[in-house]
Amino acid sequence: MRNPVVIERAERLHQIPLNRPLEHSRYLRRLAARGIEPIDLTTGIADPHARHDAIEKTFDADSATGGRDGSDGPGSPEVSAETSRLAGDAFRRAFSNWFAYRFDVEIDPDTQVLPFAGSAVGPACVAMALVNPGETVLAPDPSHPAYRTSAVLANGQIQSYPLHGRNDFLPNLKQIEPRVAGQAKLMYVGFPNDPTGVVADHSFFRELIDFARRHNIIVCHDATQHFLTYDGIEAPSLLQTPGAMNVGIELFSLSVLPGGMFRDLGVAVGNPSALAAMSQLTSHLHAPLLPGLLAAAAAEFPRLDRHVEAMVSRCGSQRDLMVTGLRDLGWHLPAPGGGPYVWLPVPLRYSSVRFSILLRKAGVFVVPGAYLGEYGEGYVRMAFNGEEAQIRTALDRIDRQMSRFRLRKRAFPAVSLA
């Protein structure tokens, strides 16, 4: 072909952090050639024990209600639409009842609850439904890349605000310039925080809502790690704060429910006008949720506390094992109050990327803090997922690398996650 077509990426992709699957794959092959089993500590917690009975119940419900597997499903769109509506209504009522029980906040299941597929894309749905081109979006730094990506997809202007260790990694709203705040349309926050593990309290949420109302900003609280808190800490809801319903949206993930099929089921709750805009968008982005999936999720809400207790017990033990092991290696490290990650300061004279490469050579994969923002430099994010034997193996490999490169006698920076 004389004139091959040149495929150019959209300009917006240059503003989105790169994914590195090829680099990751190359290292996996190298480790396999050396007979080293890689340990991936880059991703959060997933329940390894899928409940097949719950999965079967989902498809049984679809069959019984005329879903995809039922005899009336594909050939009777009227029945399927009615079935979907009834299942959605039942789910929203179950969620609103749980929300009232959990937070003592009454919400309207018809206008203030929105289930959606793909909990990871929740922040993008919020931005694309509410942000116009050129409008400012405030996002924490460091943070999950989804916030920055969401602003880019909406053609918004991202403005970061730092999370400093000296402020216990909570946003200092007084340091956000009034000019920037006055231009902002949307602000992302997330607690328990990814990556620092900080859990916000009611006093911070009151300050946040006052700030948002003063500057006419919509607040999107990413609460997808809400259920993962430890040591008796209970994460509050943003919507418990007076006035929050006027400016706030909260995103939950139901991955805590057993069986694995709820992993990508998300729920948005909050301001009715904002949820109506999201609903208009999400109805075009994904197929309607299976009625059986919503019905199965609604049926699990009465047992939600039991599921949460089991997961917190398991993750708490993994956290304690990881934190204790890292302390034994020389880190002055408080245990995170929530979430599935340890926010680990790197040794002196090491960058986050350089230290992650050091661990990667031993078969332990972590996320450099620099990948999560400018103020993430100096840290790596380490998930404490996996079985006890895997965590112990990872700690042993880190120990050997520290000794090999004579890092055991160096002092590590102290951090606060209170």
XYZ file of N, CA, C and O in Angstrom, residues 129-223:
380
model
N -21.436 13.815 32.864
C -22.834 14.236 32.971
C -22.977 15.673 33.453
O -24.007 16.305 33.201
N -21.948 16.219 34.119
C -22.119 17.508 34.788
C -21.155 18.599 34.344
O -21.436 19.785 34.521
N -20.002 18.229 33.776
C -18.951 19.213 33.485
C -18.979 19.600 32.016
O -18.974 18.727 31.132
N -18.998 20.898 31.752
C -18.930 21.422 30.393
C -17.471 21.642 29.995
O -16.590 21.791 30.859
N -17.173 21.681 28.688
C -15.800 21.935 28.247
C -15.242 23.221 28.846
O -15.899 24.268 28.839
N -14.050 23.115 29.382
C -13.377 24.275 29.951
C -13.652 24.523 31.412
O -12.946 25.327 32.044
N -14.646 23.868 31.996
C -14.942 24.085 33.412
C -13.916 23.360 34.282
O -13.377 22.316 33.918
N -13.678 23.917 35.468
C -12.628 23.433 36.348
C -13.121 22.280 37.219
O -14.228 22.313 37.751
N -12.267 21.259 37.337
C -12.530 20.111 38.208
C -11.402 20.030 39.223
O -10.219 19.985 38.855
N -11.747 20.015 40.511
C -10.766 19.888 41.575
C -10.585 18.420 41.921
O -11.564 17.698 42.112
N -9.330 17.977 42.001
C -9.030 16.578 42.299
C -7.863 16.498 43.254
O -6.933 17.302 43.179
N -7.870 15.522 44.173
C -6.760 15.396 45.125
C -5.498 14.889 44.452
O -5.534 14.210 43.428
N -4.361 15.223 45.055
C -3.059 14.769 44.580
C -2.233 14.383 45.818
O -1.952 15.236 46.662
N -1.910 13.085 45.969
C -2.101 11.962 45.040
C -3.523 11.427 45.096
O -4.256 11.652 46.062
N -3.881 10.694 44.051
C -5.202 10.079 44.009
C -5.226 9.034 42.916
O -4.298 8.935 42.097
N -6.313 8.290 42.877
C -6.531 7.327 41.801
C -6.581 8.084 40.469
O -7.202 9.152 40.380
N -5.939 7.578 39.411
C -5.930 8.290 38.118
C -7.306 8.513 37.518
O -7.453 9.320 36.599
N -8.329 7.812 38.016
C -9.668 7.948 37.441
C -10.189 9.375 37.527
O -10.950 9.814 36.648
N -9.806 10.121 38.554
C -10.317 11.487 38.687
C -9.784 12.387 37.567
O -10.543 13.127 36.935
N -8.497 12.318 37.342
C -7.909 13.119 36.266
C -8.457 12.680 34.911
O -8.802 13.514 34.061
N -8.536 11.376 34.693
C -9.063 10.870 33.426
C -10.494 11.331 33.204
O -10.881 11.680 32.093
N -11.294 11.340 34.267
C -12.692 11.766 34.156
C -12.795 13.207 33.696
O -13.618 13.548 32.829
N -11.953 14.069 34.260
C -11.969 15.475 33.860
C -11.547 15.643 32.409
O -12.126 16.443 31.663
N -10.551 14.870 31.988
C -10.080 14.952 30.604
C -11.167 14.509 29.637
O -11.411 15.152 28.602
N -11.855 13.405 29.947
C -12.912 12.913 29.065
C -14.051 13.911 28.935
O -14.719 13.963 27.899
N -14.278 14.696 29.972
C -15.330 15.709 29.926
C -14.834 17.029 29.348
O -15.591 18.008 29.316
N -13.567 17.064 28.891
C -12.953 18.290 28.368
C -12.908 19.397 29.412
O -12.979 20.588 29.086
N -12.824 18.991 30.688
C -12.695 19.962 31.753
C -11.236 20.302 32.014
O -10.322 19.681 31.472
N -11.019 21.292 32.864
C -9.682 21.718 33.257
C -9.400 21.198 34.665
O -10.090 21.572 35.610
N -8.400 20.325 34.786
C -8.104 19.735 36.078
C -7.256 20.683 36.914
O -6.326 21.312 36.417
N -7.622 20.837 38.176
C -6.832 21.586 39.150
C -6.649 20.686 40.365
O -7.620 20.270 40.991
N -5.409 20.390 40.686
C -5.125 19.487 41.794
C -4.973 20.261 43.090
O -4.507 21.402 43.109
N -5.361 19.623 44.190
C -5.068 20.155 45.519
C -4.297 19.079 46.281
O -4.605 17.898 46.200
N -3.248 19.453 47.013
C -2.332 18.454 47.579
C -2.866 17.815 48.854
O -3.616 18.426 49.626
N -2.443 16.571 49.076
C -2.666 15.860 50.335
C -1.300 15.680 50.983
O -0.476 14.888 50.511
N -1.051 16.417 52.058
C 0.251 16.409 52.710
C 0.217 15.554 53.980
O -0.787 15.542 54.716
N 1.343 14.889 54.247
C 1.452 14.128 55.478
C 1.330 14.996 56.713
O 0.805 14.572 57.741
N 1.788 16.249 56.637
C 1.721 17.128 57.804
C 0.282 17.497 58.163
O 0.028 17.980 59.263
N -0.648 17.276 57.240
C -2.076 17.510 57.509
C -2.823 16.182 57.578
O -4.026 16.134 57.338
N -2.095 15.109 57.913
C -2.672 13.760 57.990
C -3.341 13.364 56.678
O -4.306 12.595 56.680
N -2.833 13.872 55.569
C -3.303 13.561 54.221
C -4.770 13.943 54.009
O -5.435 13.385 53.131
N -5.259 14.885 54.777
C -6.583 15.460 54.531
C -6.424 16.748 53.725
O -5.426 17.460 53.870
N -7.381 17.078 52.856
C -7.280 18.324 52.099
C -7.305 19.540 53.025
O -8.099 19.587 53.967
N -6.447 20.489 52.751
C -6.485 21.775 53.439
C -7.240 22.749 52.535
O -6.683 23.337 51.614
N -8.538 22.887 52.780
C -9.392 23.671 51.891
C -9.025 25.152 51.910
O -9.294 25.862 50.933
N -8.392 25.615 52.986
C -8.016 27.015 53.066
C -6.884 27.348 52.102
O -6.669 28.523 51.789
N -6.156 26.337 51.637
C -5.052 26.579 50.715
C -5.493 26.586 49.256
O -4.674 26.860 48.381
N -6.752 26.270 48.983
C -7.256 26.357 47.614
C -7.578 27.817 47.306
O -8.373 28.445 48.013
N -6.964 28.336 46.300
C -7.131 29.749 45.978
C -8.597 30.074 45.701
O -9.280 29.325 44.995
N -9.097 31.180 46.236
C -10.490 31.570 45.976
C -10.810 31.698 44.489
O -11.919 31.380 44.064
N -9.825 32.158 43.702
C -10.055 32.275 42.261
C -10.306 30.902 41.642
O -11.218 30.737 40.824
N -9.506 29.911 42.033
C -9.671 28.555 41.509
C -10.985 27.955 41.993
O -11.729 27.348 41.217
N -11.285 28.139 43.275
C -12.530 27.605 43.820
C -13.742 28.231 43.141
O -14.745 27.550 42.878
N -13.650 29.521 42.837
C -14.774 30.191 42.191
C -15.022 29.709 40.776
O -16.148 29.824 40.267
N -14.002 29.145 40.129
C -14.150 28.636 38.764
C -14.539 27.169 38.721
O -14.877 26.647 37.663
N -14.489 26.493 39.871
C -14.684 25.040 39.896
C -16.161 24.671 39.756
O -17.040 25.314 40.331
N -16.431 23.617 38.998
C -17.777 23.072 38.852
C -17.936 21.812 39.695
O -19.013 21.564 40.247
N -16.859 21.024 39.796
C -16.922 19.714 40.440
C -15.662 19.498 41.254
O -14.570 19.912 40.853
N -15.824 18.820 42.407
C -14.691 18.504 43.265
C -14.765 17.037 43.675
O -15.789 16.572 44.176
N -13.672 16.301 43.466
C -13.587 14.909 43.882
C -12.912 14.814 45.253
O -11.881 15.442 45.505
N -13.497 14.013 46.118
C -12.851 13.579 47.353
C -13.110 12.086 47.478
O -14.030 11.543 46.838
N -12.332 11.406 48.298
C -12.535 9.976 48.455
C -12.043 9.484 49.798
O -10.887 9.701 50.159
N -12.935 8.844 50.582
C -12.576 8.294 51.889
C -13.365 7.000 52.126
O -14.554 6.956 51.817
N -12.692 5.966 52.707
C -11.268 5.867 52.976
C -10.448 6.149 51.722
O -10.789 5.693 50.637
N -9.372 6.884 51.941
C -8.661 7.467 50.816
C -7.771 6.453 50.108
O -7.116 5.629 50.737
N -7.798 6.506 48.788
C -6.858 5.791 47.941
C -5.881 6.847 47.401
O -6.298 7.754 46.670
N -4.613 6.812 47.821
C -3.870 5.662 48.340
C -3.526 5.692 49.822
O -2.910 4.757 50.322
N -3.856 6.769 50.561
C -3.244 6.978 51.876
C -3.895 6.192 52.997
O -3.297 6.027 54.057
N -5.133 5.725 52.815
C -5.826 4.982 53.860
C -6.470 5.842 54.921
O -6.980 5.329 55.924
N -6.493 7.160 54.745
C -7.093 8.068 55.725
C -8.618 7.977 55.666
O -9.206 7.833 54.588
N -9.252 8.078 56.831
C -10.711 8.099 56.935
C -11.123 9.470 57.460
O -10.684 9.888 58.536
N -11.957 10.179 56.710
C -12.402 11.512 57.123
C -13.461 11.397 58.211
O -14.153 10.380 58.336
N -13.603 12.465 59.004
C -14.620 12.490 60.053
C -15.685 13.533 59.728
O -15.634 14.224 58.698
N -16.679 13.643 60.613
C -17.791 14.563 60.352
C -17.333 16.015 60.299
O -17.884 16.815 59.527
N -16.350 16.379 61.106
C -15.912 17.780 61.120
C -15.326 18.187 59.773
O -15.567 19.311 59.295
N -14.568 17.275 59.133
C -14.039 17.618 57.814
C -15.170 17.740 56.798
O -15.156 18.659 55.966
N -16.144 16.847 56.843
C -17.248 16.924 55.890
C -18.054 18.209 56.077
O -18.540 18.791 55.094
N -18.207 18.672 57.312
C -18.902 19.949 57.522
C -18.120 21.091 56.890
O -18.705 21.977 56.239
N -16.810 21.076 57.063
C -15.971 22.101 56.433
C -16.056 22.019 54.914
O -16.123 23.050 54.214
N -16.082 20.792 54.383
C -16.143 20.597 52.939
C -17.463 21.114 52.366
O -17.482 21.782 51.319
N -18.573 20.817 53.020
C -19.874 21.262 52.514
C -19.989 22.777 52.587
O -20.530 23.419 51.667
N -19.485 23.386 53.649
C -19.484 24.854 53.721
C -18.677 25.442 52.575
O -19.089 26.430 51.945
N -17.529 24.846 52.282
C -16.679 25.298 51.182
C -17.406 25.155 49.850
O -17.395 26.078 49.012
N -18.066 24.019 49.641
C -18.755 23.770 48.376
C -19.939 24.706 48.190
O -20.168 25.229 47.088
N -20.710 24.938 49.231
C -21.870 25.826 49.110
C -21.440 27.276 48.901
O -22.094 28.025 48.176
N -20.321 27.642 49.519
C -19.832 29.021 49.384
C -19.388 29.309 47.956
O -19.562 30.426 47.445
N -18.829 28.273 47.281
C -18.291 28.476 45.931
C -19.153 27.808 44.851
O -18.734 27.780 43.682
N -20.306 27.280 45.234
C -21.230 26.662 44.264
C -20.554 25.511 43.512
O -20.538 25.467 42.277
N -19.994 24.566 44.263
C -19.273 23.417 43.713
C -20.046 22.141 44.009
O -20.553 21.960 45.116
N -20.126 21.242 43.027
C -20.690 19.919 43.244
C -19.591 19.028 43.806
O -18.480 18.979 43.255
N -19.875 18.320 44.885
C -18.894 17.437 45.517
C -19.243 15.989 45.171
O -20.366 15.535 45.398
N -18.267 15.279 44.628
C -18.414 13.845 44.371
C -17.532 13.103 45.365
O -16.293 13.155 45.285
N -18.173 12.422 46.313
C -17.430 11.651 47.318
C -17.333 10.203 46.861
O -18.334 9.498 46.782
N -16.123 9.784 46.554
C -15.861 8.406 46.145
C -15.763 7.544 47.402
O -14.727 7.509 48.070
N -16.849 6.844 47.728
C -16.913 6.007 48.931
C -16.846 4.528 48.573
O -17.417 3.691 49.279
